Coordinates of C-alpha atoms in Angstrom, one line a residue:
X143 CA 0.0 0.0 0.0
X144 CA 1.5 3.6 -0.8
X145 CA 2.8 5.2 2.5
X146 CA 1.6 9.0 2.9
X147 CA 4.9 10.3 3.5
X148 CA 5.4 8.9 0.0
X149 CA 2.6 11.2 -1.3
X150 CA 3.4 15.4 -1.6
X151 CA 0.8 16.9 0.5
X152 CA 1.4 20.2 0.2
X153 CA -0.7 21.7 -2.8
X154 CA 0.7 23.4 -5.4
X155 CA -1.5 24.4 -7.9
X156 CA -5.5 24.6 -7.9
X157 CA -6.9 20.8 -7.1
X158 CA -8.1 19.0 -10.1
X159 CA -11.2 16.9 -10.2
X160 CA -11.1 13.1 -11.3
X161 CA -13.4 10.7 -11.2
X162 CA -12.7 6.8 -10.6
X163 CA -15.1 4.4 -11.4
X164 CA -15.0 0.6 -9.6
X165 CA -15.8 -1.8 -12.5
X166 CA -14.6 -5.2 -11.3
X167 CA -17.9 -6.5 -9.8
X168 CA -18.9 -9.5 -10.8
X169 CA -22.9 -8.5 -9.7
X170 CA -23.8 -12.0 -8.3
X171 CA -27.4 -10.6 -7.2
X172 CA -28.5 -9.3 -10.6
X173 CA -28.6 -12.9 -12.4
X174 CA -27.1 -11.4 -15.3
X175 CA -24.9 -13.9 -17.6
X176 CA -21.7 -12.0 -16.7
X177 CA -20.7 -8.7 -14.9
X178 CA -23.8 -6.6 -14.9
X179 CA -22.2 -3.6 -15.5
X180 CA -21.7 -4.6 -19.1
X181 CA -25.2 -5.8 -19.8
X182 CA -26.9 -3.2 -22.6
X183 CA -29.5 -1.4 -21.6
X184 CA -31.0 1.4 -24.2
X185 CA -28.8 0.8 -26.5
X186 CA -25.3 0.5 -24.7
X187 CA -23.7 -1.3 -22.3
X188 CA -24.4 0.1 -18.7
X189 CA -21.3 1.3 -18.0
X190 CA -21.2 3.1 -21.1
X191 CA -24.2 5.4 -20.0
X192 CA -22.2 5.9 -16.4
X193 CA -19.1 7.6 -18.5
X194 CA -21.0 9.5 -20.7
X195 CA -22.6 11.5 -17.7
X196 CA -19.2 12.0 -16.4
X197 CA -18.0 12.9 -19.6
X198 CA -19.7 16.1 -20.2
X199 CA -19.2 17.8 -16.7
X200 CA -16.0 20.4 -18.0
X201 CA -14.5 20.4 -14.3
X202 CA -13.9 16.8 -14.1
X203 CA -10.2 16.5 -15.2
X204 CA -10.5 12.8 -16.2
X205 CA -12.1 9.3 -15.2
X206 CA -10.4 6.4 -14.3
X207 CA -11.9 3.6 -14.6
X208 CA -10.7 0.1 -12.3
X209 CA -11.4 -3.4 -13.9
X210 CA -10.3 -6.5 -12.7
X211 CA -6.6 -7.6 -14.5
X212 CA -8.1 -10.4 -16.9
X213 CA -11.2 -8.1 -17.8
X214 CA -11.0 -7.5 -21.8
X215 CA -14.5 -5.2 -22.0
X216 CA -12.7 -2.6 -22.7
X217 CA -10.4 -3.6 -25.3
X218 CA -13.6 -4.6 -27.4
X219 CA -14.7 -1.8 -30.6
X220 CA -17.8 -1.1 -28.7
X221 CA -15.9 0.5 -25.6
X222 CA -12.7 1.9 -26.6
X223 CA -12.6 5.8 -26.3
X224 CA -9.7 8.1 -25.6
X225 CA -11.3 10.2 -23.4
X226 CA -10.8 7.6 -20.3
X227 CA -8.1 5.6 -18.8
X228 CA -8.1 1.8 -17.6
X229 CA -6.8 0.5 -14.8
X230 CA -6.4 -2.8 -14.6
X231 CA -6.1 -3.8 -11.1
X232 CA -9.2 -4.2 -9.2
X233 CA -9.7 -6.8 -6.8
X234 CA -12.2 -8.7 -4.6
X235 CA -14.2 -6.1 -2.6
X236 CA -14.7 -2.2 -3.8
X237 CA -12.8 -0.6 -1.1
X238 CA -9.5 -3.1 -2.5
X239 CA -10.1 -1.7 -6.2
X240 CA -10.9 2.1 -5.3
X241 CA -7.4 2.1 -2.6
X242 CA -5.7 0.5 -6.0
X243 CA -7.4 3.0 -8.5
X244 CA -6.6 5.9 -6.2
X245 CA -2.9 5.0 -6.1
X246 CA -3.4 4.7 -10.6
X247 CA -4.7 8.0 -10.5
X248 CA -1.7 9.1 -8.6
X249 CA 0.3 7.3 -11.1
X250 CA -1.5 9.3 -13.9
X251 CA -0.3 12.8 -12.1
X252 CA -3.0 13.5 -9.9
X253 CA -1.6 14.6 -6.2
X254 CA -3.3 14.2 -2.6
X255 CA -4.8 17.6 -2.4
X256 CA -6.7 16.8 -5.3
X257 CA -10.9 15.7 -5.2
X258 CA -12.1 12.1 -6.1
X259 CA -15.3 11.7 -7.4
X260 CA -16.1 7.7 -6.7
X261 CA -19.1 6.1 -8.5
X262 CA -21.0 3.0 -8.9
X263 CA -20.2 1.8 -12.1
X264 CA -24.1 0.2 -11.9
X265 CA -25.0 3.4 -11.2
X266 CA -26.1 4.0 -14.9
X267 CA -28.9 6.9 -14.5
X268 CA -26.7 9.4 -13.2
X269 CA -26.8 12.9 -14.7
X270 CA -24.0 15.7 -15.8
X271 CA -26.3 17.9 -13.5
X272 CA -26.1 15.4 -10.0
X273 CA -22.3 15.6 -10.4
X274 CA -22.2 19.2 -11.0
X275 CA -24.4 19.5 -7.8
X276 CA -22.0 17.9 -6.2
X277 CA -19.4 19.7 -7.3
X278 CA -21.0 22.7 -6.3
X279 CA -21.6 21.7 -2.8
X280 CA -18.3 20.6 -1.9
X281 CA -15.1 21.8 -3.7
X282 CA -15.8 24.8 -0.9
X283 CA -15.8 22.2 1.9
X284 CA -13.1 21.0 4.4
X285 CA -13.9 17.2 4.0
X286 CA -16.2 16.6 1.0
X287 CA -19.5 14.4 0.8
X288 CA -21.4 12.4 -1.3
X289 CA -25.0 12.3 -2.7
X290 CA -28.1 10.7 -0.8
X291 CA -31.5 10.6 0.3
X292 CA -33.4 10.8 3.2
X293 CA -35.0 7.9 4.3
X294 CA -38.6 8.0 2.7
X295 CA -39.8 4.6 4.3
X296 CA -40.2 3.2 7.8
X297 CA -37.3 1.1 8.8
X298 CA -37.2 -2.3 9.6
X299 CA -34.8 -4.7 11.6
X300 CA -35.2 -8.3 11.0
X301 CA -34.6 -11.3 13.2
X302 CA -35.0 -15.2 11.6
X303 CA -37.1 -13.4 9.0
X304 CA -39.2 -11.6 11.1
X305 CA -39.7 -7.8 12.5
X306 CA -37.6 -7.6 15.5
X307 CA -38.0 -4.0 15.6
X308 CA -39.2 -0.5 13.9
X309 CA -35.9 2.4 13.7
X310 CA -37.0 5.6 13.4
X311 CA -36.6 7.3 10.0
X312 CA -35.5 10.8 11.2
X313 CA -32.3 11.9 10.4
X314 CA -31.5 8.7 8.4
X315 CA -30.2 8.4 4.5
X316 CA -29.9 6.5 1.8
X317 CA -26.0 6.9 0.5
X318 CA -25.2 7.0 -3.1
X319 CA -22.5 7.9 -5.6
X320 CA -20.7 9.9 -6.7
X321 CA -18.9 10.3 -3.3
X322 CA -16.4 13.4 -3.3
X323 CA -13.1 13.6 -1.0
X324 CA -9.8 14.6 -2.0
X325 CA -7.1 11.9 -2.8
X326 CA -5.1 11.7 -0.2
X327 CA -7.4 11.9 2.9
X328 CA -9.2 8.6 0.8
X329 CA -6.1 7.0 1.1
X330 CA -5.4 7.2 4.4
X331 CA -8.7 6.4 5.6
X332 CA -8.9 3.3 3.5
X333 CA -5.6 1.9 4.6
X334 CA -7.2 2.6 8.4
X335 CA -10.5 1.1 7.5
X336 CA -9.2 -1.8 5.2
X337 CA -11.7 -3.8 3.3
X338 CA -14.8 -4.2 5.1
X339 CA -16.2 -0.7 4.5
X340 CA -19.0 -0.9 1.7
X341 CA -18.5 3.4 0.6
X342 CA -16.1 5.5 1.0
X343 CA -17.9 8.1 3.1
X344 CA -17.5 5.3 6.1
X345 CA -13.9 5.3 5.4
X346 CA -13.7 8.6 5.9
X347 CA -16.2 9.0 8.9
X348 CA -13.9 6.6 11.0
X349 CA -11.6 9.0 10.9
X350 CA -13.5 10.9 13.1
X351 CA -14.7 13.3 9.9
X352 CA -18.2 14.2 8.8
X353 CA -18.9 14.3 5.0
X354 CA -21.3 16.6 3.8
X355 CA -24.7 15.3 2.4
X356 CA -26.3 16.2 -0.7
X357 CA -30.1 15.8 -1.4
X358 CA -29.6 13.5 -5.0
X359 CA -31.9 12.2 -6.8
X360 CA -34.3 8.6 -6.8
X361 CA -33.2 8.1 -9.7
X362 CA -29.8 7.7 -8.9
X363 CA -30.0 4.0 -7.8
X364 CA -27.5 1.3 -8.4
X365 CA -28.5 -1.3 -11.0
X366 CA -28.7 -4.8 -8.5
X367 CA -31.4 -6.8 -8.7
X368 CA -33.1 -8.2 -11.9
X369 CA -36.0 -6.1 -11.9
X370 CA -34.0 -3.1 -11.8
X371 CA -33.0 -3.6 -15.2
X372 CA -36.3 -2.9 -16.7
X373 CA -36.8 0.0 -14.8
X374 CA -33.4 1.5 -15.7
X375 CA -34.3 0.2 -19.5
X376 CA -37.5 2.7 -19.0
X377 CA -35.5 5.7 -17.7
X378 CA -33.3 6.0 -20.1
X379 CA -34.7 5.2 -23.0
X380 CA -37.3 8.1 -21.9
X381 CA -34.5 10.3 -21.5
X382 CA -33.6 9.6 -24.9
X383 CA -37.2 10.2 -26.6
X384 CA -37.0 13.7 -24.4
X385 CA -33.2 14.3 -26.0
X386 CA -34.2 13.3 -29.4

């Protein structure tokens, strides 16, 4: 793992934005016949639709995009575009392939006082105006956030397949991605967290820090379970009868 000391701190020029996009999951709950990141949906393959938001927002400097080392998507005519780079070293959990593509993006020139935008490749409905939102919201702050939602539905905890008891919804929300911190502080907090942390936001938060939440949209959910595929078909294929 790379050592802080190892990384220049001190910034020296305006922070650039990049974004860094976990792609090595093999999405065992979607049922899908292969990674379902690469299943098409209006059109394209999902991840596709995930880069294209991101690559129309002018401030993000570039996207980086972590595959697992025998993954060959994006080597296929379909997928190859300049405007991205490929990682290929993503491993078995996310927080193993974001640490490794955080540590390519530093590779690539980016330094630790620089802002990380890290999304769900499944993630496919997310929009140029979310990320600028984000953007917006925290390039002024201290520790950076990510999108969510408030919890809109009572919350259940669940014993032997059974309510065990009913949480309060106040004050609760739903996290999603992109989540925004800058480079270096991501680093540190996921070589202190290791791999058990499911976003980086907890990474960060167990160091004590508290990320900033932005309201984003219902929309913005990740691509999991087979019915979401037809309702992700839906939405953007509407999105392209309101573009065309």
């Amino acid at each position: 793992m790379t050592e802080l000391n190892d990384i220049n701190l001190a910034p020296t020029a305006a922070p650039r934005c990049w974004a860094l996009i976990p792609c090595a999951g093999t999405g065992s709950r979607a049922g899908a016949a292969g990674p379902k990141q690469y299943q098409t949906l209006a059109g394209k393959p999902m991840v596709m639709h995930t880069l294209d938001a991101f690559a129309v927002v002018s401030r993000i400097d570039q996207t980086l995009v972590v595959v697992s080392p025998e993954d060959t998507f994006f080597q296929t005519p379909q997928a190859l575009n300049a405007s991205f780079l490929i990682a290929p070293c993503g491993g078995s959990t996310r927080a193993g392939s974001v640490f490794s593509g955080l540590n390519a993006l530093l590779a690539e020139g980016a330094v630790a006082h620089d802002w990380v935008l890290v999304h769900d490749a499944a993630r496919c409905l997310i929009t140029p105006a979310q990320i600028d939102q984000l953007l917006d919201a925290c390039l002024a702050d201290e520790v950076g956030g990510l999108l969510a939602l408030p919890l809109p539905d009572t919350l259940k905890v669940a014993q032997a397949g059974r309510v065990a008891a009913t949480l309060p919804r106040e004050g609760k929300w739903l996290a999603q991605t992109p989540q925004m911190f800058r480079i270096g502080s991501l680093i540190e907090a996921l070589e202190l967290a290791g791999d058990a942390v499911t976003d980086e936001s907890s990474a960060i938060e167990a160091m004590g820090l508290s990320p900033k939440l932005v309201v984003g949209s219902a929309q913005n959910f990740k691509v999991t379970y087979p019915e979401d595929f037809a309702l992700a078909q839906a939405l953007l294929q509407s999105r392209q009868v309101e573009c065309g």
